[in-house]
Tab-separated table of C-alpha atoms in Angstrom:
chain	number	residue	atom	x	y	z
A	1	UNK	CA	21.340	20.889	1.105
A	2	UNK	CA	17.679	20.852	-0.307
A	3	UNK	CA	16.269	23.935	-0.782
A	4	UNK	CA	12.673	24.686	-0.285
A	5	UNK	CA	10.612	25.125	-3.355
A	6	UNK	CA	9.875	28.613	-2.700
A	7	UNK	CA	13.495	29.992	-2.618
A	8	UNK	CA	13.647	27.412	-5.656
A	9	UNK	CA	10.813	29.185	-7.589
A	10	UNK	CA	12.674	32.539	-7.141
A	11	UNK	CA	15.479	31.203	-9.729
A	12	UNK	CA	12.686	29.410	-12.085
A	13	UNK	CA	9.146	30.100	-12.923
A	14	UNK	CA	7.069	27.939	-10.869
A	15	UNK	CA	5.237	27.064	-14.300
A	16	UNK	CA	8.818	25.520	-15.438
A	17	UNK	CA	8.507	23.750	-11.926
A	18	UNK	CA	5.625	22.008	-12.262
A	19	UNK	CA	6.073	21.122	-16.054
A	20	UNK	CA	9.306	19.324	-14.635
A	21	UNK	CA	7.422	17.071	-12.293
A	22	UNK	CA	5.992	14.060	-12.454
A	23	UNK	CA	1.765	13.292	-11.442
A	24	UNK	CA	1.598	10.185	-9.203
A	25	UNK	CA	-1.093	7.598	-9.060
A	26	UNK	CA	-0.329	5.092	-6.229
A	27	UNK	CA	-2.670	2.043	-6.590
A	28	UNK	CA	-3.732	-0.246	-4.043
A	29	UNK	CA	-5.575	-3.323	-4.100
A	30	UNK	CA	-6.964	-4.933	-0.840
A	31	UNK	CA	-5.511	-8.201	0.110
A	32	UNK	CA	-4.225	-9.107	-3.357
A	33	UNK	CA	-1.339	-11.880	-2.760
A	34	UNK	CA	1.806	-12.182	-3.903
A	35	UNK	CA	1.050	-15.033	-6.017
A	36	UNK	CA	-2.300	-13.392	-7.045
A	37	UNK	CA	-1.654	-12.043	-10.685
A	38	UNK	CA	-0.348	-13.302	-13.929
A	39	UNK	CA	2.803	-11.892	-14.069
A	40	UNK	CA	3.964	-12.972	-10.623
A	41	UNK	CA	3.477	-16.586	-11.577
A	42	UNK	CA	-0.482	-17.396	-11.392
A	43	UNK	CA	-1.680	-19.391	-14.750
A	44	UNK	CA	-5.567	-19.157	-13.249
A	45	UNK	CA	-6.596	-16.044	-12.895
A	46	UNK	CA	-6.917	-13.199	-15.670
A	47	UNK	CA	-5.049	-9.967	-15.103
A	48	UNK	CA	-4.537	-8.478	-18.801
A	49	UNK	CA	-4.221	-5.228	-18.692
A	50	UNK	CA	-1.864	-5.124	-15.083
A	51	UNK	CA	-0.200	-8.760	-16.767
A	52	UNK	CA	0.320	-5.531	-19.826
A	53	UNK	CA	1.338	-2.850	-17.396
A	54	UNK	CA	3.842	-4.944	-16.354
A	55	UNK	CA	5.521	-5.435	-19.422
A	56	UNK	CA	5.562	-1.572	-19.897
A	57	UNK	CA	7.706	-0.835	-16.469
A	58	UNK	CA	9.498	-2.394	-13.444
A	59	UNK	CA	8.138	-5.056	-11.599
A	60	UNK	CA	9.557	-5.793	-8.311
A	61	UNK	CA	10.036	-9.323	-7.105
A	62	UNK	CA	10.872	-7.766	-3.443
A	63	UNK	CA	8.263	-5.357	-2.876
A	64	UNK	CA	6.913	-5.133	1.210
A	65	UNK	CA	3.931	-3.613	2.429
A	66	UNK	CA	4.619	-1.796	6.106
A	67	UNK	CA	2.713	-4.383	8.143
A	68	UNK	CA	0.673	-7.932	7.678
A	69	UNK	CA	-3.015	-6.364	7.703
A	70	UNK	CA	-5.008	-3.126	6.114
A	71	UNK	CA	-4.448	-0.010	8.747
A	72	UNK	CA	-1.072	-0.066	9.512
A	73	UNK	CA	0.195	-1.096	6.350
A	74	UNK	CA	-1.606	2.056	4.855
A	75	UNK	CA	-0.796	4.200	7.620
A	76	UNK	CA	3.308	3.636	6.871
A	77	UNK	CA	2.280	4.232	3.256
A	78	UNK	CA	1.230	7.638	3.787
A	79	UNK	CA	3.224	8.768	6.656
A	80	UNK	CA	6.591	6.898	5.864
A	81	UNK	CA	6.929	5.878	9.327
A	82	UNK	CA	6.504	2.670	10.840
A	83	UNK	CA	3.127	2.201	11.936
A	84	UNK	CA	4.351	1.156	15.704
A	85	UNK	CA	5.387	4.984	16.213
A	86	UNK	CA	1.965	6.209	14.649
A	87	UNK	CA	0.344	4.136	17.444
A	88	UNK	CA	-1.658	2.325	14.476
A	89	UNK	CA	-1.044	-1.029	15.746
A	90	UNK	CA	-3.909	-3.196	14.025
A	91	UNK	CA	-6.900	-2.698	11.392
A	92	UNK	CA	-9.235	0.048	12.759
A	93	UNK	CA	-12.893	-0.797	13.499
A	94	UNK	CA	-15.633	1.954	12.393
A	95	UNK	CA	-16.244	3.954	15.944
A	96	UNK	CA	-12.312	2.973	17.189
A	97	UNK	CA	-10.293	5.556	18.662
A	98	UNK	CA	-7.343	5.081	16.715
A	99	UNK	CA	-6.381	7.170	14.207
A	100	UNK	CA	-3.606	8.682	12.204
A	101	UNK	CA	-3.067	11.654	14.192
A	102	UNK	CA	-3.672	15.236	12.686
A	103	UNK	CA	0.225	16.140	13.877
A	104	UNK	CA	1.264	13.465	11.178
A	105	UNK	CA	2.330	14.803	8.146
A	106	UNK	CA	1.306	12.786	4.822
A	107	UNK	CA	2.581	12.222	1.653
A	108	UNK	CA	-0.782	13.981	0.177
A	109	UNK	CA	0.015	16.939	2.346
A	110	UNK	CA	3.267	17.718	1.435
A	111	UNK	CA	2.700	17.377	-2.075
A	112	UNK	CA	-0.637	19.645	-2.040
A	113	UNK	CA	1.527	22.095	-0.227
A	114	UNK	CA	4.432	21.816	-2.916
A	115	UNK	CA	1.219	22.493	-5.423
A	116	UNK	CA	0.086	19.388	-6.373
A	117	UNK	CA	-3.814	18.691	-7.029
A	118	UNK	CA	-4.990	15.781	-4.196
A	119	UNK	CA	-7.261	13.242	-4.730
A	120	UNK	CA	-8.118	9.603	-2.677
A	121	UNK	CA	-10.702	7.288	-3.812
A	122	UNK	CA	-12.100	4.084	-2.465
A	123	UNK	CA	-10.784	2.460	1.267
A	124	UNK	CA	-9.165	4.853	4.095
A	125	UNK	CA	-8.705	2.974	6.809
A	126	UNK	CA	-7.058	5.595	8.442
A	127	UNK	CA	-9.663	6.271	11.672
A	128	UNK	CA	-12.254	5.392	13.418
A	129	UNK	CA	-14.499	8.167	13.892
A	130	UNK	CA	-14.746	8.521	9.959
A	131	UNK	CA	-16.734	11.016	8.378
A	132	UNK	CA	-17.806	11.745	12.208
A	133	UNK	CA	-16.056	14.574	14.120
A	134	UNK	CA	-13.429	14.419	16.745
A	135	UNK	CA	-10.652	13.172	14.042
A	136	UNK	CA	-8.937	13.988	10.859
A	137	UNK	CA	-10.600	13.167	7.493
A	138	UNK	CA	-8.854	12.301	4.028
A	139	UNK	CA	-9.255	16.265	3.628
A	140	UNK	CA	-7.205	17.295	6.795
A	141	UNK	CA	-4.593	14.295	5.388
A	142	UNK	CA	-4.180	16.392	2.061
A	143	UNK	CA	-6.617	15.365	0.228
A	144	UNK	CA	-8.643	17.982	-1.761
A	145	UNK	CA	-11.430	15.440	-3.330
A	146	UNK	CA	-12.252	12.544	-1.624
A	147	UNK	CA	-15.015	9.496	-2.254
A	148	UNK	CA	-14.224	6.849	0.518
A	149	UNK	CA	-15.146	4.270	2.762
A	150	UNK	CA	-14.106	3.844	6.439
A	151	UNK	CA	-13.104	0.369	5.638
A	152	UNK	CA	-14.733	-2.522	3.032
A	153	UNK	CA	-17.601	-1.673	0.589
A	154	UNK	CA	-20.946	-2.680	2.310
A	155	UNK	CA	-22.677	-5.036	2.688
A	156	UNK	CA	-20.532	-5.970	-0.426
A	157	UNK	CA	-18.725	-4.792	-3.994
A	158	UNK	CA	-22.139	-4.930	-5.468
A	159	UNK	CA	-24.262	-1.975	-5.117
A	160	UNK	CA	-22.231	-0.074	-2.191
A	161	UNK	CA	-24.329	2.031	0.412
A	162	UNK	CA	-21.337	3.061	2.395
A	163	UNK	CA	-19.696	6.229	0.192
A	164	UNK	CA	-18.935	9.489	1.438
A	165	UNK	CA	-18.261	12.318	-1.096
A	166	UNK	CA	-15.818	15.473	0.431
A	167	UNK	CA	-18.405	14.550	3.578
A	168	UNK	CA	-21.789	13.740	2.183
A	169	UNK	CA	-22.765	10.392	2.071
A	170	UNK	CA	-23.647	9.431	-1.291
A	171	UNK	CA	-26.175	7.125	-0.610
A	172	UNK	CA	-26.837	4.132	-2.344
A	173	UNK	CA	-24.951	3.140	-5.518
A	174	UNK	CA	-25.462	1.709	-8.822
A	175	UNK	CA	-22.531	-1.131	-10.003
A	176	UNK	CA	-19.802	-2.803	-8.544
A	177	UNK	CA	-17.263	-1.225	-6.072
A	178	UNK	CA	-13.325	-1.245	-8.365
A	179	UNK	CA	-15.667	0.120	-10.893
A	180	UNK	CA	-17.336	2.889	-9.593
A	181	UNK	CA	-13.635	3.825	-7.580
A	182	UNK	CA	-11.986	3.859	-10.902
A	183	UNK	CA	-14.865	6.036	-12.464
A	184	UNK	CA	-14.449	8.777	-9.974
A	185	UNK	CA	-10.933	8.762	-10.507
A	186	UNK	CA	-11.446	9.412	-13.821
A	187	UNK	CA	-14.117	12.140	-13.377
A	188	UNK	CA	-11.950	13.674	-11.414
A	189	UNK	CA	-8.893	13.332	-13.613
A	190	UNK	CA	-11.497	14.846	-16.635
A	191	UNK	CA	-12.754	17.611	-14.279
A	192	UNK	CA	-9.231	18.995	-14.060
A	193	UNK	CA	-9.178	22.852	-15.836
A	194	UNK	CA	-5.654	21.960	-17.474
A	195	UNK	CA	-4.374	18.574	-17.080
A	196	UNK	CA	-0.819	19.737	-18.419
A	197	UNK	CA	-1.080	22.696	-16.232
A	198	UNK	CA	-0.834	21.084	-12.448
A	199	UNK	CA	0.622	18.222	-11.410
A	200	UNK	CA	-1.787	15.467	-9.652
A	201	UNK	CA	-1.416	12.989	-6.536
A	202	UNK	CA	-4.057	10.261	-7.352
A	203	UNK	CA	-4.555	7.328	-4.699
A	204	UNK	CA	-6.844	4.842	-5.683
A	205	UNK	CA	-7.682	2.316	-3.115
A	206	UNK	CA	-9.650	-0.400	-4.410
A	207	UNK	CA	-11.785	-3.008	-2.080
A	208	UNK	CA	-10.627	-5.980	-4.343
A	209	UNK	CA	-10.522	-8.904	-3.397
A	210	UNK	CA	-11.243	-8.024	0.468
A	211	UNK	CA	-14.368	-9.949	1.759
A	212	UNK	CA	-17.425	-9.534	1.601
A	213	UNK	CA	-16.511	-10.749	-2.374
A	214	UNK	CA	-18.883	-9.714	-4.968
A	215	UNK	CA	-18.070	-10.355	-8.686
A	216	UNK	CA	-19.950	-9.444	-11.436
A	217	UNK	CA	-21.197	-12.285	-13.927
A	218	UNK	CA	-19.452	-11.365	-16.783
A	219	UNK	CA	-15.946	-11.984	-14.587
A	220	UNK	CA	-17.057	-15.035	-12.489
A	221	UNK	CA	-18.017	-16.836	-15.739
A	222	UNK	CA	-14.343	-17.117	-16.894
A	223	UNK	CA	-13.874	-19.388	-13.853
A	224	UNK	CA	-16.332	-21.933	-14.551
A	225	UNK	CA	-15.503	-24.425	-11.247
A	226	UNK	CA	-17.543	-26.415	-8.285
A	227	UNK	CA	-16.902	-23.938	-5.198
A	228	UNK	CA	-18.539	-20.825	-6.298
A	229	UNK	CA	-16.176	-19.339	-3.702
A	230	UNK	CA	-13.361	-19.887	-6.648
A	231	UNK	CA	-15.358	-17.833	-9.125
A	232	UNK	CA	-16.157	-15.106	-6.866
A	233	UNK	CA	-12.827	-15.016	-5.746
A	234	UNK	CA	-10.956	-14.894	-9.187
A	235	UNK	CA	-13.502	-13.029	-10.953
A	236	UNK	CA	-12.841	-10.251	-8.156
A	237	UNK	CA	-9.332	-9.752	-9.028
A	238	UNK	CA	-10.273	-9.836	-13.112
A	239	UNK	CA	-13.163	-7.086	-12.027
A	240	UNK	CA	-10.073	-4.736	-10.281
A	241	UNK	CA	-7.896	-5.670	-13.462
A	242	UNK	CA	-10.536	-4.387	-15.759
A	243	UNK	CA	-11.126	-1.194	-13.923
A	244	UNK	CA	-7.436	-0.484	-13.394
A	245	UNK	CA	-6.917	-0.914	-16.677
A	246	UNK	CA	-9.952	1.718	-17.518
A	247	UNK	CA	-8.284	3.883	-15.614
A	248	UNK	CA	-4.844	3.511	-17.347
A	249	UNK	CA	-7.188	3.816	-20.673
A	250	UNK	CA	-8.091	7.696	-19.458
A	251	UNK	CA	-4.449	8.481	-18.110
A	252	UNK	CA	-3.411	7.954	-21.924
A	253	UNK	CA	-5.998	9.442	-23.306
A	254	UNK	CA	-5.828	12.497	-21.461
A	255	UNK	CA	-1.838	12.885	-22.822
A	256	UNK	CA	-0.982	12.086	-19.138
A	257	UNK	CA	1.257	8.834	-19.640
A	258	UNK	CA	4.500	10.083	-20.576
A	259	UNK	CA	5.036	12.145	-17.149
A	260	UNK	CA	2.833	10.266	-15.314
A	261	UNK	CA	4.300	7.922	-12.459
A	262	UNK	CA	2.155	4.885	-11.835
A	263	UNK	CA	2.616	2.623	-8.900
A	264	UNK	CA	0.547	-0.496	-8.198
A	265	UNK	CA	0.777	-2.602	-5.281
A	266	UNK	CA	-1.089	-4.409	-2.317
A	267	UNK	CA	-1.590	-3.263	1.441
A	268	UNK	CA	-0.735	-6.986	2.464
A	269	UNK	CA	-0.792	-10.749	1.967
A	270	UNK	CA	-3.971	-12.936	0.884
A	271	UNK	CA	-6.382	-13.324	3.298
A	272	UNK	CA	-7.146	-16.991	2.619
A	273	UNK	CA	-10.414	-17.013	4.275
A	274	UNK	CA	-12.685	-20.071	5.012
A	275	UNK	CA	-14.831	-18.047	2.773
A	276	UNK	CA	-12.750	-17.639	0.390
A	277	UNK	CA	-9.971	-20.061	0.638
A	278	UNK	CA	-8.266	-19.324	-2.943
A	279	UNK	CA	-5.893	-15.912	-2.755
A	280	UNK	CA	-2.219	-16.914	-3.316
A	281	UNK	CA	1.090	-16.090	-1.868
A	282	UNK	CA	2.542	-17.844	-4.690
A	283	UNK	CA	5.963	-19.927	-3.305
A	284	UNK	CA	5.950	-17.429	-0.084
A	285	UNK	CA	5.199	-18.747	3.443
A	286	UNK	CA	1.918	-18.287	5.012
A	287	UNK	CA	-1.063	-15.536	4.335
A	288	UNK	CA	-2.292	-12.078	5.532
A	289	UNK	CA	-1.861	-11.426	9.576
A	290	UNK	CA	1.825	-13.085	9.627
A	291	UNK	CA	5.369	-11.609	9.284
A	292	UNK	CA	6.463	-14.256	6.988
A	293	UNK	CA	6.907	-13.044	3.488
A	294	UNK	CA	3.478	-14.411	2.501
A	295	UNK	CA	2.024	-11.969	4.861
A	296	UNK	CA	3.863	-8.735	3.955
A	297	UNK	CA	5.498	-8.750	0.270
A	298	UNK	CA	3.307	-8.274	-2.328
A	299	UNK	CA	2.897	-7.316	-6.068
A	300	UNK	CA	4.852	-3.788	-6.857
A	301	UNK	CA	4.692	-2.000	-10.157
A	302	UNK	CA	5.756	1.247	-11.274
A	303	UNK	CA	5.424	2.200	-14.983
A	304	UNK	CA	6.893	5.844	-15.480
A	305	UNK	CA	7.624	5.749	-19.513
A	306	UNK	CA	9.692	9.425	-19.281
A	307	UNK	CA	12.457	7.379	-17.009
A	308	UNK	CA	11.514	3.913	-16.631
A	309	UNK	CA	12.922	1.294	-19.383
A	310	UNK	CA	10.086	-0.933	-20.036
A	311	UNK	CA	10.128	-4.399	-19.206
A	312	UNK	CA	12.663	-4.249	-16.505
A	313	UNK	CA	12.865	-6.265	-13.054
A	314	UNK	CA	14.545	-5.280	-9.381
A	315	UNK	CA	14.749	-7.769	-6.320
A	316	UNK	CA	16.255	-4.750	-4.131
A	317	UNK	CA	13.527	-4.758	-0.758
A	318	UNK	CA	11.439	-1.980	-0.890
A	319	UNK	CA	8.659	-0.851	0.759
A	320	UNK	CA	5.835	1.375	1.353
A	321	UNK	CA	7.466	3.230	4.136
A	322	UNK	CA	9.505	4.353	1.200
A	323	UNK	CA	6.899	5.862	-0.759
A	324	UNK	CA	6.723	9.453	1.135
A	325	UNK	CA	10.900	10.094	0.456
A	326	UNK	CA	10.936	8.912	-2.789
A	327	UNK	CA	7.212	11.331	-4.079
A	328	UNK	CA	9.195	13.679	-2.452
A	329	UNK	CA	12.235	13.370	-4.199
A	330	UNK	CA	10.471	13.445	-7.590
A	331	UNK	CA	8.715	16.178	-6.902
A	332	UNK	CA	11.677	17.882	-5.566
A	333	UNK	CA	9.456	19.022	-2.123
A	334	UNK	CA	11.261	19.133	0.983
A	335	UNK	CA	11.268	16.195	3.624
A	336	UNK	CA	8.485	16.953	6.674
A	337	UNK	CA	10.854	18.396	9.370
A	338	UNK	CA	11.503	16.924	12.995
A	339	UNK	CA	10.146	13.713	12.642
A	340	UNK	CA	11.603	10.256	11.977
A	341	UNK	CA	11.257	8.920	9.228
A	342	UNK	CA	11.499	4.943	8.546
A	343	UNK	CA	11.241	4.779	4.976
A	344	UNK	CA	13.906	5.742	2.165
A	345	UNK	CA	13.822	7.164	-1.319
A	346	UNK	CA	14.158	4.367	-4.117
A	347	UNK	CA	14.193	7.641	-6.901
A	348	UNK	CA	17.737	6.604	-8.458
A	349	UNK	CA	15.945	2.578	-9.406
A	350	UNK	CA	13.245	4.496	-11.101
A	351	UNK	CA	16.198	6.395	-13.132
A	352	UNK	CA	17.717	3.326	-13.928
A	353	UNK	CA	20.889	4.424	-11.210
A	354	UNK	CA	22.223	2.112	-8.999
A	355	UNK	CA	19.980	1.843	-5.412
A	356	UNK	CA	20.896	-0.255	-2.699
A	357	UNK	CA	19.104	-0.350	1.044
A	358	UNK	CA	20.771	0.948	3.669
A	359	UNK	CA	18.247	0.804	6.250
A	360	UNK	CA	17.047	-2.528	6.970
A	361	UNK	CA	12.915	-3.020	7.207
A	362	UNK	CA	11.207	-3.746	10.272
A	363	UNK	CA	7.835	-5.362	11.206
A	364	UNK	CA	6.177	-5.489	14.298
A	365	UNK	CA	2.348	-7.408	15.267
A	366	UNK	CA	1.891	-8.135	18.469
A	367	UNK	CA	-1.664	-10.252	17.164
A	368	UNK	CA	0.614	-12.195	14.174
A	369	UNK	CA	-0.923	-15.164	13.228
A	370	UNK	CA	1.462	-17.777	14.410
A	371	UNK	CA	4.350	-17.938	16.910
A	372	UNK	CA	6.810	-14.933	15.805
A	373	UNK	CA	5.366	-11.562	16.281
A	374	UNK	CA	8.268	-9.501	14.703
A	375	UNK	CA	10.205	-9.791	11.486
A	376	UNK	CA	13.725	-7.229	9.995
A	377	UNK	CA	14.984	-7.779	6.505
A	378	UNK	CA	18.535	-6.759	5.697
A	379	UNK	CA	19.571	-7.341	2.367
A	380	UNK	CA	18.953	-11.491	1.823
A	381	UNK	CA	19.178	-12.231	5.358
A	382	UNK	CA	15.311	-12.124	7.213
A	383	UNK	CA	15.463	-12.666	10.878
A	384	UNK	CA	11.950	-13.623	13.267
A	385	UNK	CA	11.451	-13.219	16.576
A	386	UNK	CA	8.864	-13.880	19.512
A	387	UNK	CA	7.642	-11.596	21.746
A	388	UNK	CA	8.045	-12.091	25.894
A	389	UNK	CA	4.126	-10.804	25.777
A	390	UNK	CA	2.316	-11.075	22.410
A	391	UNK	CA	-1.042	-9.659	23.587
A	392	UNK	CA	-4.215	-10.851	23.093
A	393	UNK	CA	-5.405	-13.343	19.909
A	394	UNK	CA	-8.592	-11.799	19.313
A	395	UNK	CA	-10.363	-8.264	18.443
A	396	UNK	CA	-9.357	-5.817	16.843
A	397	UNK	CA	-8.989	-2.107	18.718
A	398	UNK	CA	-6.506	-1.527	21.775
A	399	UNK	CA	-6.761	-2.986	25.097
A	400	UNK	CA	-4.757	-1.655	28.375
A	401	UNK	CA	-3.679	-5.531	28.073
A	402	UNK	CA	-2.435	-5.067	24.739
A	403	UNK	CA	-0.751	-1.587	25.878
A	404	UNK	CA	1.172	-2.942	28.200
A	405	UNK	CA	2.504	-5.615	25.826
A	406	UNK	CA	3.523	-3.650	23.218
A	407	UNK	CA	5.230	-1.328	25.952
A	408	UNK	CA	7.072	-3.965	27.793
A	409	UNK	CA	7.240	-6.742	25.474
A	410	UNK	CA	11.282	-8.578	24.556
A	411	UNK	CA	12.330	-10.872	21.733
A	412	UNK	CA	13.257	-14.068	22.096
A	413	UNK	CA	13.467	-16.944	20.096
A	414	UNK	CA	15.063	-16.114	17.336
A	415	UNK	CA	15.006	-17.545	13.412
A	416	UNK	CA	16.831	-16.758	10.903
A	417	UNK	CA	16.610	-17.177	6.582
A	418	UNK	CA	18.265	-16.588	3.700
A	419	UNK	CA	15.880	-15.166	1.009
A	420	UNK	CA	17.712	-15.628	-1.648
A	421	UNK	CA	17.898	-19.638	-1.445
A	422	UNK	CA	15.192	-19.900	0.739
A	423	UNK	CA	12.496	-17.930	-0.092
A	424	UNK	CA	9.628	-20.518	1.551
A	425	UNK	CA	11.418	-19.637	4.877
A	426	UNK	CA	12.003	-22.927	5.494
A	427	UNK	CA	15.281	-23.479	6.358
A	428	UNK	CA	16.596	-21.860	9.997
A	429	UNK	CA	19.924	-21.140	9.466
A	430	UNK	CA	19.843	-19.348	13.349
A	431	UNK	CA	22.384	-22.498	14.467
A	432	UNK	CA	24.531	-22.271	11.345
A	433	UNK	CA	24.746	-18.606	11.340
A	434	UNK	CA	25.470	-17.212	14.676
A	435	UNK	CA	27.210	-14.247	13.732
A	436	UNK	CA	24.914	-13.047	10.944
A	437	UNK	CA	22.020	-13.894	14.034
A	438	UNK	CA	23.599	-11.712	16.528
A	439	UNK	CA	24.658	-8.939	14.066
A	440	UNK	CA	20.798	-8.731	13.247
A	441	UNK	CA	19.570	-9.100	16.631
A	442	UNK	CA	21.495	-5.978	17.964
């Protein structure tokens, strides 16, 4: 049984406690691909210092966001639950009523209550009303400090007017959005009485590459091409590279490395806009919006150099739902109690121990681009299914029509792959395998 860390602290000094756990910085970029970055495959684009980070921890080639677009994908990320029982069931518009309800328990509040320091910077995503009242901010979701936006950096990266500071807006800014997120990390990281002393949650959530795209000069000019979309678009994702990498620059500096678990990943597929027409899902099916792979797994990197062998590689699924258990686990906090939770602890990988899923993972988008609406992954097999009523193709917030779809809606037509020899998804092996189809399906 795990005990709480109170009756824990009784038997050791709660100094010795802390010194024992790891500081997390979870790290998400904003419809970066699967295919996106050097050292998932991409020869184009310029990622150096995450290309480096790589190279320094475990990469994982089977890494899944919670869901195919921005809200719900970050609302399983900080709940651990699957966004469908959250009721976030698309991205949120500014003035929306959904939210992440204040009766849901976060990964930044259990570790500020375990006596961690809390701090989120860049996109929430997580409400409607934001910085309005009538629902939860960042600081009733754990978070101590908090510089945000509801949703993108507007009108663009460049010179942001949309900031809110612990709930003043900040006004106008100076400089380009992954910078000026990474700087307050880091003045916030600096600002920090004793470093050593408390542990730190960190969650930096940069706008890159999310439209509307702007890329400073000295990034677009390593893409020299005829669509200036191309530039803009690469030079975006070398902009976040450079700032996450300033950011690793101060963790080091600071003595912070060692004990300092560092996880970077993506809320969900490329976009692949009109606009921009050049984000990659590398050899995966299909984009952002869809329950193929191309929509929902994305980069994941953890460098953690106290546990982690450097250089290493895992194909085991995991996902963001998981991130809640396994924070917890590390920083040996109890589970939030009466509440299901979707997502599992992936601790023993990080420890180099054995870790296989139990639980399979489960997607469900009633707006999917594209015929099937709801996805499960268990182990190499990945079954899809339609809905009996999808819901409506366009908009974005809740409609009584959508309600009632999500409510009453049935699978049907079922496919079925095998990921491991098929990772395009382009074989349906639903005729050839009926038993492995029906064990999924029920």
């Amino acid at each position: 049984m795990r005990l709480p860390v109170w009756i824990f602290s009784i038997l050791v000094p709660f100094s010795a406690i802390q010194a024992e756990r790891p500081s997390f910085i979870v790290v998400l970029a904003d419809d970066l691909g699967f295919g996106d970055l050097g050292c998932y495959g991409n020869d184009s684009i310029r990622t150096p210092r995450i290309d480096q980070f790589a190279t320094e921890g475990l990469r994982l080639t089977s890494c899944y966001s919670a869901h195919p677009n921005c809200s719900p994908s970050r609302a399983g990320l900080m709940t651990g639950r699957t966004p469908f029982r959250l009721g976030i069931y698309n991205w949120i518009p500014m003035f929306s009523p959904m939210h992440v309800q204040r009766s849901e328990v976060t990964v930044a509040t259990l570790l500020k209550r375990a006596g961690y320091d809390t701090c989120h910077v860049g996109k929430w995503h997580l409400n409607g009303q934001f910085n309005l009242p009538g629902q939860p901010q960042p600081d009733d979701h754990g978070f101590e400090h908090w510089f945000s936006t509801q949703n993108n950096a507007l009108p663009n990266h460049r010179n942001p007017v949309n900031f809110v500071r612990n709930g003043k807006e900040t006004g106008p800014l100076s400089g380009y959005s992954a910078e000026l997120v990474a700087d307050e990390a880091i003045r916030w990281l600096r600002a920090r009485p004793d470093p050593k002393q408390n542990p730190f949650f960190l969650f930096v959530c940069f706008h890159e590459p999310h439209e509307p795209i702007a890329s400073a000069e000295e990034f677009q000019k390593l893409y020299p091409h005829p669509d200036p979309a191309y530039a803009a678009h690469h030079g975006n994702i070398s902009q976040l590279d450079a700032s996450f990498g300033k950011l690793l620059d101060t963790v080091d500096q600071l003595g912070l490395g060692e004990d300092t678990v560092v996880f970077f990943t993506s809320d969900n597929g490329p976009a692949i806009t009109a606009m921009h027409p050049h984000g990659s899902a590398g050899p995966l099916r299909d984009k952002k919006g869809t329950v193929h792979d191309g929509g929902i797994r994305v980069p994941g990197i953890i460098r953690w150099p106290a546990e982690i062998v450097a250089g290493s590689k895992s194909d085991v699924p995991v996902s963001g739902l998981d991130l809640l258990p396994t924070l917890c686990e590390l920083a040996r906090t109890p589970l939030p109690e009466g509440r299901q939770l979707d997502g599992v602890s992936f601790a023993p990988m990080l420890k180099g121990n054995t870790f296989r899923r139990t639980k399979p993972l489960y997607w469900q988008f009633n707006r999917a681009k594209g015929a099937a609406k709801v996805a499960l992954r268990n182990g190499r097999w990945k079954l899809l299914a339609t809905l009996t009523q999808p819901g409506p193709k366009t908009g974005a917030d809740l409609t009584k029509q959508e309600m009632l779809a999500i409510k009453t809606a049935e699978l049907k037509e079922f496919e079925l792959y095998d990921l491991n020899a098929d990772i395009q998804e382009s074989k349906d092996l639903s005729a050839k395998e009926p038993e492995v189809l029906n064990r999924l399906r029920h």
